[in-house]
Coordinates of C-alpha atoms in Angstrom, one line a residue:
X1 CA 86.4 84.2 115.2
X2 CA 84.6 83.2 112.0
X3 CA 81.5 85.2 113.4
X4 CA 83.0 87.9 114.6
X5 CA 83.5 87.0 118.4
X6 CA 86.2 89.9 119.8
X7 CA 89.6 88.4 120.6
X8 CA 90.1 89.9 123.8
X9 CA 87.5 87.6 125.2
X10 CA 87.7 84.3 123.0
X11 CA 90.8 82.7 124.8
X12 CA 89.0 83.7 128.2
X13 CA 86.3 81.9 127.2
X14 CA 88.2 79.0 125.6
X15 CA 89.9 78.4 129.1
X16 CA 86.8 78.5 131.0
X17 CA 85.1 75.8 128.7
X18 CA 88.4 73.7 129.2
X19 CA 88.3 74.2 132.9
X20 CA 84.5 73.1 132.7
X21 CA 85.6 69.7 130.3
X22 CA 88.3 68.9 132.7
X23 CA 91.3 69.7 130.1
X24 CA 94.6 71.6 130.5
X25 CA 95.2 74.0 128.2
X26 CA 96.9 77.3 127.0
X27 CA 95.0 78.9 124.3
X28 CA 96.2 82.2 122.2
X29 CA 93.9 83.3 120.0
X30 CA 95.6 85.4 116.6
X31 CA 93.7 87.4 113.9
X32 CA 93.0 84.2 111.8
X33 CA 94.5 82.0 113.8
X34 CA 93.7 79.7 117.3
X35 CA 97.0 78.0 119.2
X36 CA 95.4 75.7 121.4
X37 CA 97.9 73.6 123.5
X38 CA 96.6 70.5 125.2
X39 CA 98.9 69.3 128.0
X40 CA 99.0 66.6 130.8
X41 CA 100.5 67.7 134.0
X42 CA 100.6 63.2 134.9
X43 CA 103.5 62.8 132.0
X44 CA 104.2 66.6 131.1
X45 CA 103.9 66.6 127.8
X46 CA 101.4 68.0 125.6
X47 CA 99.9 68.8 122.1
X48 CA 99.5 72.3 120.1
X49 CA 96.8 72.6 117.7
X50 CA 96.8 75.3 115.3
X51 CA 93.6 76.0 113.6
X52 CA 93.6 78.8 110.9
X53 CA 89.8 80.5 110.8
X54 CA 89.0 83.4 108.5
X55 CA 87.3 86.5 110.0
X56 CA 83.6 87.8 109.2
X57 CA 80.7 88.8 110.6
X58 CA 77.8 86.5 111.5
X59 CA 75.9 87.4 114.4
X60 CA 73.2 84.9 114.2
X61 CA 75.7 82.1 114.2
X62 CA 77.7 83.7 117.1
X63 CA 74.6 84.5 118.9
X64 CA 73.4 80.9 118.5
X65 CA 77.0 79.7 119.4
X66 CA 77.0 81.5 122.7
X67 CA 73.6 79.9 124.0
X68 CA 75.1 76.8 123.1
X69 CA 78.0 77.7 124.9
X70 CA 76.0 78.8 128.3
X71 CA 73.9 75.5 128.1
X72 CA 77.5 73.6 127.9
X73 CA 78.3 75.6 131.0
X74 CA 75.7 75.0 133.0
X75 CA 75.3 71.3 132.1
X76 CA 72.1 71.6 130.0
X77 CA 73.5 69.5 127.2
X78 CA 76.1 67.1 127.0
X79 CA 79.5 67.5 125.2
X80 CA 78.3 64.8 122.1
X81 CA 74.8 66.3 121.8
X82 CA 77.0 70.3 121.8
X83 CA 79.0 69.2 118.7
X84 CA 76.3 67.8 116.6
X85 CA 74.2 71.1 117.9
X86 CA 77.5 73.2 116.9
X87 CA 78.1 71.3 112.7
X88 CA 74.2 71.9 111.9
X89 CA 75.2 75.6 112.9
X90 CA 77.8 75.8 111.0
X91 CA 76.6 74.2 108.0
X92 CA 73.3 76.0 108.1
X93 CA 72.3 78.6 105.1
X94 CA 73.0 82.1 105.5
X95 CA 69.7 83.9 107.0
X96 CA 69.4 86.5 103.9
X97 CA 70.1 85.8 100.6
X98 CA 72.4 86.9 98.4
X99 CA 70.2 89.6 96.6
X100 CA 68.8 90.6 100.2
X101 CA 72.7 91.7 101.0
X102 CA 73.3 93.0 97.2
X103 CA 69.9 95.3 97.9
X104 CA 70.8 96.2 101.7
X105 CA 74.5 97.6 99.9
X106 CA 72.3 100.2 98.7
X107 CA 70.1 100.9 100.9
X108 CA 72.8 101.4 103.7
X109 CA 74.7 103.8 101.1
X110 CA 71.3 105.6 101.0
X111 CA 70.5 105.9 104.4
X112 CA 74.3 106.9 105.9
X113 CA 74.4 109.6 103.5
X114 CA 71.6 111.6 105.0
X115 CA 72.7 110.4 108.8
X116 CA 76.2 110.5 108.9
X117 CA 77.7 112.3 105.7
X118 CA 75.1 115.2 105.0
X119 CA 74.0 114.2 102.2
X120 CA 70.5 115.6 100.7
X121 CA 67.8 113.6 99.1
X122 CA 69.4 113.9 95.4
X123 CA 72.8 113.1 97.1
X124 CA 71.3 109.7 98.2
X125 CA 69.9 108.4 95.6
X126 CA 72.7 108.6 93.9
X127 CA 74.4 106.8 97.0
X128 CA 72.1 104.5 96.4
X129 CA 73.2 103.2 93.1
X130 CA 76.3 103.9 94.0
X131 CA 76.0 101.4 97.0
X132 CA 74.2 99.1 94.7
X133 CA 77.8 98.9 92.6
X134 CA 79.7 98.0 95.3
X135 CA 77.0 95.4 96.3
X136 CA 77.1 93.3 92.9
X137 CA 81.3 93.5 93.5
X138 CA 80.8 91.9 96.8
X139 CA 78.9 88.9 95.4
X140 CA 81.7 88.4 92.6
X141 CA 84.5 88.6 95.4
X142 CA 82.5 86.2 97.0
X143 CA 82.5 84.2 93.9
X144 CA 85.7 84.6 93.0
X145 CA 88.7 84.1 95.2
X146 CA 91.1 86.0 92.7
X147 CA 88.9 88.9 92.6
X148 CA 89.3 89.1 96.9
X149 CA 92.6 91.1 97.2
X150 CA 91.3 93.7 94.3
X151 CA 87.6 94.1 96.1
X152 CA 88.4 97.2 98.1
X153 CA 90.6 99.0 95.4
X154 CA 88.5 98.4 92.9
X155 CA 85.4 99.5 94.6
X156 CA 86.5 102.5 95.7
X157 CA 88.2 103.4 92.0
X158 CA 85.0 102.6 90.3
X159 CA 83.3 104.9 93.1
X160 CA 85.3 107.7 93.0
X161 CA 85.1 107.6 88.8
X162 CA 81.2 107.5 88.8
X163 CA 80.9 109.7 91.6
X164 CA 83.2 112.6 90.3
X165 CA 80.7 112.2 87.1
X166 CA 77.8 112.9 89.6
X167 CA 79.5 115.4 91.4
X168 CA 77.3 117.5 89.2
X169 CA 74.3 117.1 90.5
X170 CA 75.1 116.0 93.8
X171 CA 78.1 116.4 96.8
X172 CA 81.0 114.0 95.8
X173 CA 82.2 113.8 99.3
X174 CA 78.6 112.1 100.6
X175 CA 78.3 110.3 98.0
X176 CA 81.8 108.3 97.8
X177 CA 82.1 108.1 101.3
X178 CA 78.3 106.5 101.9
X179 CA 78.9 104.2 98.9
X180 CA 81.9 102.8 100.6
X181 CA 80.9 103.4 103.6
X182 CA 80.8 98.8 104.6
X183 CA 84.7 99.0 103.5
X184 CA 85.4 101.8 106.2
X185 CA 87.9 100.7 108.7
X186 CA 86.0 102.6 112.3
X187 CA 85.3 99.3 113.1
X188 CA 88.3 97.5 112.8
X189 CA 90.4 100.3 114.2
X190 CA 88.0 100.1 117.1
X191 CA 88.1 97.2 118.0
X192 CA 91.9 97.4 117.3
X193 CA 92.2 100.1 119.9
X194 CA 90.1 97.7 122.4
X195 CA 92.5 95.0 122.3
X196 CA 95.5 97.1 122.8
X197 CA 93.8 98.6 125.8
X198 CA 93.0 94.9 127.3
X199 CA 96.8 93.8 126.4
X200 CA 96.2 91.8 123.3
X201 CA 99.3 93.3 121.8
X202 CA 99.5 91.5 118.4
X203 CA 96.0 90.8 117.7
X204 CA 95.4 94.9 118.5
X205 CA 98.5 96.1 116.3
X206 CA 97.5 93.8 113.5
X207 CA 94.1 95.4 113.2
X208 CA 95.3 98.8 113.6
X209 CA 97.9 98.3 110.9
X210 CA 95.0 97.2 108.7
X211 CA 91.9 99.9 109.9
X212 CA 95.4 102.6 108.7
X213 CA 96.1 100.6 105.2
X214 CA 92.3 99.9 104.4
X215 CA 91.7 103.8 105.1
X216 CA 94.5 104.5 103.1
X217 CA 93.4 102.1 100.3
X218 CA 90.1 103.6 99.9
X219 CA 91.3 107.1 99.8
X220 CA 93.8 106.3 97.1
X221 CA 90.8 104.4 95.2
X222 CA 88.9 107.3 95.6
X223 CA 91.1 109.5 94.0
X224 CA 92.9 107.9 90.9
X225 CA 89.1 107.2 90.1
X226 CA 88.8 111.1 90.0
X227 CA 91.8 111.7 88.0
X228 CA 90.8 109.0 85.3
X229 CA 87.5 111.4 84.8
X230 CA 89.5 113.8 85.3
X231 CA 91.2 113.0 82.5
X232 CA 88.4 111.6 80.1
X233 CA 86.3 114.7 80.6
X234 CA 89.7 117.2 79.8
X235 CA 88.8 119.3 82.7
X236 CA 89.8 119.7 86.3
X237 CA 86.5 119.0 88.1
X238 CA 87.4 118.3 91.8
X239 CA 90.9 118.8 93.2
X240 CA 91.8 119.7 96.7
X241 CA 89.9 118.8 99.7
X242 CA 88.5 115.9 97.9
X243 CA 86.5 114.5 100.6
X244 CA 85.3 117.8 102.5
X245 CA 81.6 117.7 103.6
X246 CA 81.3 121.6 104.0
X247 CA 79.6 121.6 100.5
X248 CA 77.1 119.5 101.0
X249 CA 73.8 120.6 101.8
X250 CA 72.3 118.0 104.5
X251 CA 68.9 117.7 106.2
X252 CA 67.9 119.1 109.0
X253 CA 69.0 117.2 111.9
X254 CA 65.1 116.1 113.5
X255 CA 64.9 114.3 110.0
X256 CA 67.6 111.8 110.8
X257 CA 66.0 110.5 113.7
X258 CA 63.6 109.7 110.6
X259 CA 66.1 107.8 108.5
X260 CA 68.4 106.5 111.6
X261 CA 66.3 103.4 112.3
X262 CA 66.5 102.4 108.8
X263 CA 70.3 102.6 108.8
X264 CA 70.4 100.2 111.9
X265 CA 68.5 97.8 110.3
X266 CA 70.8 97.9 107.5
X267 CA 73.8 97.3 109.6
X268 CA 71.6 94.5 110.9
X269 CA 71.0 92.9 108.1
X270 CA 75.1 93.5 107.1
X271 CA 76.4 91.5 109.9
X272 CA 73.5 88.8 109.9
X273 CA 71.0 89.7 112.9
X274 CA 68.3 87.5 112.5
X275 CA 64.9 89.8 112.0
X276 CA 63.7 88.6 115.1
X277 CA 66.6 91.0 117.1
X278 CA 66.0 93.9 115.1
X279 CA 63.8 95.8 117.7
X280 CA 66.0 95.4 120.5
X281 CA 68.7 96.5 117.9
X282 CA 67.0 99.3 117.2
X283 CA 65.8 100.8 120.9
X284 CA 69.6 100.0 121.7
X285 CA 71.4 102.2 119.0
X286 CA 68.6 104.9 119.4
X287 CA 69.5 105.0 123.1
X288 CA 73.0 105.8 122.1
X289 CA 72.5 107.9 119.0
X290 CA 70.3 110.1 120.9
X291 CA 72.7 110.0 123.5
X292 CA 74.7 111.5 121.0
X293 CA 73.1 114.1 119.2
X294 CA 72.4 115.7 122.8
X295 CA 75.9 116.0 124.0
X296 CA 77.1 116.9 120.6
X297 CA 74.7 118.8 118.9
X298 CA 73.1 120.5 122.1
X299 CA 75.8 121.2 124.5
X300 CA 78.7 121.6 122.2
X301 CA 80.6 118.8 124.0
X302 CA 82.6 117.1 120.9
X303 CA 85.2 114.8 123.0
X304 CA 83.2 113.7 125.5
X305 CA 79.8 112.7 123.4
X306 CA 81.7 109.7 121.7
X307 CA 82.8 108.9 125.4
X308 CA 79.0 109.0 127.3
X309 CA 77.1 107.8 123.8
X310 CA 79.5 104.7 123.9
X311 CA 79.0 104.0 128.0
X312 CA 75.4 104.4 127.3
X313 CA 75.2 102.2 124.5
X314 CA 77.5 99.3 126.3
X315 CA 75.6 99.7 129.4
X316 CA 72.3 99.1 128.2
X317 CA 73.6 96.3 126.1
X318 CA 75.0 94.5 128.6
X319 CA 72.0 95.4 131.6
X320 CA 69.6 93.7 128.2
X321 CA 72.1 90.9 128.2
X322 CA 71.9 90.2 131.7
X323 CA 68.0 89.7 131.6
X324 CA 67.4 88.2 128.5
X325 CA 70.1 86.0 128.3
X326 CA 70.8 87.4 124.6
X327 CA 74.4 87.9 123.2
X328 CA 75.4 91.8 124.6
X329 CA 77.8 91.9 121.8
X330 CA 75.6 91.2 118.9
X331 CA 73.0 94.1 121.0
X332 CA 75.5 96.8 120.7
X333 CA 77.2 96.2 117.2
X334 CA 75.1 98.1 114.9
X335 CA 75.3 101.0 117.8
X336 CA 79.1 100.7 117.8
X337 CA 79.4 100.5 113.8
X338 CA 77.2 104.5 114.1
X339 CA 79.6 105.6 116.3
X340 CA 82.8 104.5 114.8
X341 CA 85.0 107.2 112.8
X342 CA 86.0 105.1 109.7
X343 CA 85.4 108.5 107.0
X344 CA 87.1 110.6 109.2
X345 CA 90.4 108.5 108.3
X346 CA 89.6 108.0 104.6
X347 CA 89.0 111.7 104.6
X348 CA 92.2 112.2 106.4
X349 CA 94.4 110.1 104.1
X350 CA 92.6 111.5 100.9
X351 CA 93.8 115.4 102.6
X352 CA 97.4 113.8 102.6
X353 CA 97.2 112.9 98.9
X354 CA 95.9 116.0 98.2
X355 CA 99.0 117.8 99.6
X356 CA 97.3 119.1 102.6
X357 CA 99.1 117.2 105.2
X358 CA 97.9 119.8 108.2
X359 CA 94.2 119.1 107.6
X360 CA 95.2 114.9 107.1
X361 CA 97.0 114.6 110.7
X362 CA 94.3 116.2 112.3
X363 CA 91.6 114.1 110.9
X364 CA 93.9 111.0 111.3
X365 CA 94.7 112.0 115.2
X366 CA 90.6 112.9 115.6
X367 CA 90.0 108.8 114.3
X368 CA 92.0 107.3 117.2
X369 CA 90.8 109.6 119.7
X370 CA 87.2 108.7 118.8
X371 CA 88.3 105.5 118.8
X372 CA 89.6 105.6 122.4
X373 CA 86.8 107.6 123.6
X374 CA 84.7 104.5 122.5
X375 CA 87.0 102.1 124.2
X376 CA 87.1 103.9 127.3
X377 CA 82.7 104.0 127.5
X378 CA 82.4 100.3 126.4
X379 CA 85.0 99.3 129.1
X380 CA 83.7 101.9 131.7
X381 CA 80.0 99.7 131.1
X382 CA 81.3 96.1 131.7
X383 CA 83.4 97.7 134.6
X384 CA 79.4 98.9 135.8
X385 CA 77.4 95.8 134.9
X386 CA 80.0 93.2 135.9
X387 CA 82.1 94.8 138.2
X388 CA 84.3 90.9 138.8
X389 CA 83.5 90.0 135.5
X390 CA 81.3 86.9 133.8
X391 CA 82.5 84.3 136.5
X392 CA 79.7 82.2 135.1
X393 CA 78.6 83.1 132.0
X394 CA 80.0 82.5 128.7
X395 CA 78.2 85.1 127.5
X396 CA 80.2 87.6 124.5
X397 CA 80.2 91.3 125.5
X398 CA 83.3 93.9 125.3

């Protein structure tokens, strides 16, 4: 949970590695929070444990957590020998610095605003800097623990003020959207969505509360930051559809496939992929992204490229995990994150603010589909690769 292991499979996998250490136990596994109850069928009594964990994203350390897992599984290290193995993980220093994350802030923001928002080459460099904003407010949050529960708001305020000063000379709506776009919810309400669908009722409404009230956050953010310039510069400068990409003036579409593998890395470097995974990383979401752009782009089929892009992606993730013994989930995540429609409910919340409650239930309604779309491809590729699922592996995929 602390590295971003999806809850539908932890308390699987916690049962199977109590099964394998001869223990009884019932496990429930919470956003935040493990219930782990040890019991003993000789005098029928037992013991609950409640550990509280915070949730991030690390895939090095869950990636290097797994293979100690699967080596615990099939008896290639003992229990003692695990748990020292399993402290010097946890204790070990982050892979990239802090100025390597501070710097990759800004070169996602770049990157994402010619992929994903439309942006043009003016629009992102000013993403850039932008991004680079945001960045130096993550390391103080991180610093700071008072500072956590104003990070998002204030991000998105200060964005939305300095961008609606830009808006000059570049397209507010790329711009804001790429320089937040590591707040956006997609993933959350993703993965949200997934755990529903699997029957994780509380862990799945819980994040799809959140993914709604961080979307809604950042929207608001946005736009009192474009009424305080608003106000300093005496003139109405952007009202309306706030966040509408039609006047932007992107690139043509053969150039992303120019600037996509950049943005992967990015993501890579976001959620802690060790450098050494950043090829595989990259063939994998370049599958699915031209997956993608083919259904979408070529044959006009809007619903259903979410739907085939995300099979593809999960499939070849977890046919790569099979042979290589690599963690399937940490494969696919920078795909996923491409795929996942966080603007589209910022952009829908920011329509609602701006009176235009039509245009702000569509977008909202076109998030969860998406979102199911992906849930339905991801699940449609584990169904494919393991048909009775991991009976013996303790391997993390969807």
């Amino acid at each position: 949970m602390m590295y971003g292991s999806p809850l539908h499979h932890l308390e699987n996998n916690l049962i199977r590695t109590a099964q394998l250490l001869d223990l009884e136990i019932t496990a429930s596994a919470l956003p935040g929070l493990i219930l782990i109850s040890f019991e003993d069928s000789l005098t029928h009594t037992s013991e609950t444990k409640i550990i509280r964990c915070t949730n991030g994203w690390d895939m090095h350390r869950l990636d290097q957590t797994n293979q100690l897992l699967r080596r615990v599984v099939r008896s290639n290290v003992d229990v003692d020998q695990a748990i020292v193995e399993l402290e010097q993980i946890i204790t070990a220093p982050p892979i990239y610095a802090w100025y390597w994350q501070v710097l990759n802030w800004g070169i996602l923001s770049w990157s994402l605003c010619l992929v994903c928002f439309g942006g043009s080459w003016h629009d992102s460099g000013l993403a850039l800097v932008l991004g680079l904003m945001g960045g130096v407010l993550s390391l103080a949050a991180g610093k700071f623990s008072g500072y956590t529960n104003l990070f998002e708001v204030s991000v998105s305020i200060l964005t939305g003020l300095f961008g609606a000063a830009l808006s000059q000379w570049g397209c507010f709506a790329a711009i804001s959207l790429s320089a937040t776009a590591v707040l956006l919810p997609g993933l959350v309400m993703t993965t949200g969505v997934i755990e529903l669908s699997s029957r994780h009722m509380v862990s799945g409404t819980v994040r799809v509360f959140y993914a709604l009230l961080l979307a809604f956050i950042i929207a608001y953010g946005l736009l009192i930051g474009v009424q305080i310039y608003n106000k300093i510069a005496g003139n109405l400068l952007l009202d309306g559809a706030l966040l509408g990409l039609t006047q932007c003036h992107p690139l043509t579409r053969w150039s992303w496939f120019g600037t996509f593998p950049i943005g992967i890395i990015n993501i890579a470097v976001l959620v802690n992929i060790h450098w050494r995974h950043w090829i595989s990383v990259t063939v994998v979401a370049g599958i699915c992204y031209g997956v993608f752009w083919l259904f979408k782009f070529h044959l006009g089929l809007d619903d259903l490229a979410p739907v085939v892009a995300s099979f593809v992606l999960g499939l070849v993730a977890n046919i790569w995990s099979k042979f290589t013994g690599q963690t399937a989930y940490m494969i696919l995540l920078p795909g996923e994150m491409f795929l996942v429609p966080g603007s589209v409910g910022v952009r829908g919340f920011s329509s609602l603010l701006s009176k235009e409650g039509g245009q702000g239930l569509t977008l909202a309604l076109q998030m969860i589909t998406t979102c199911l779309s992906i849930m339905i491809g991801l699940f449609a590729s584990s169904f494919i690769v393991y048909p009775r699922g991991k009976q013996n592996s303790a391997l993390v995929t969807v």
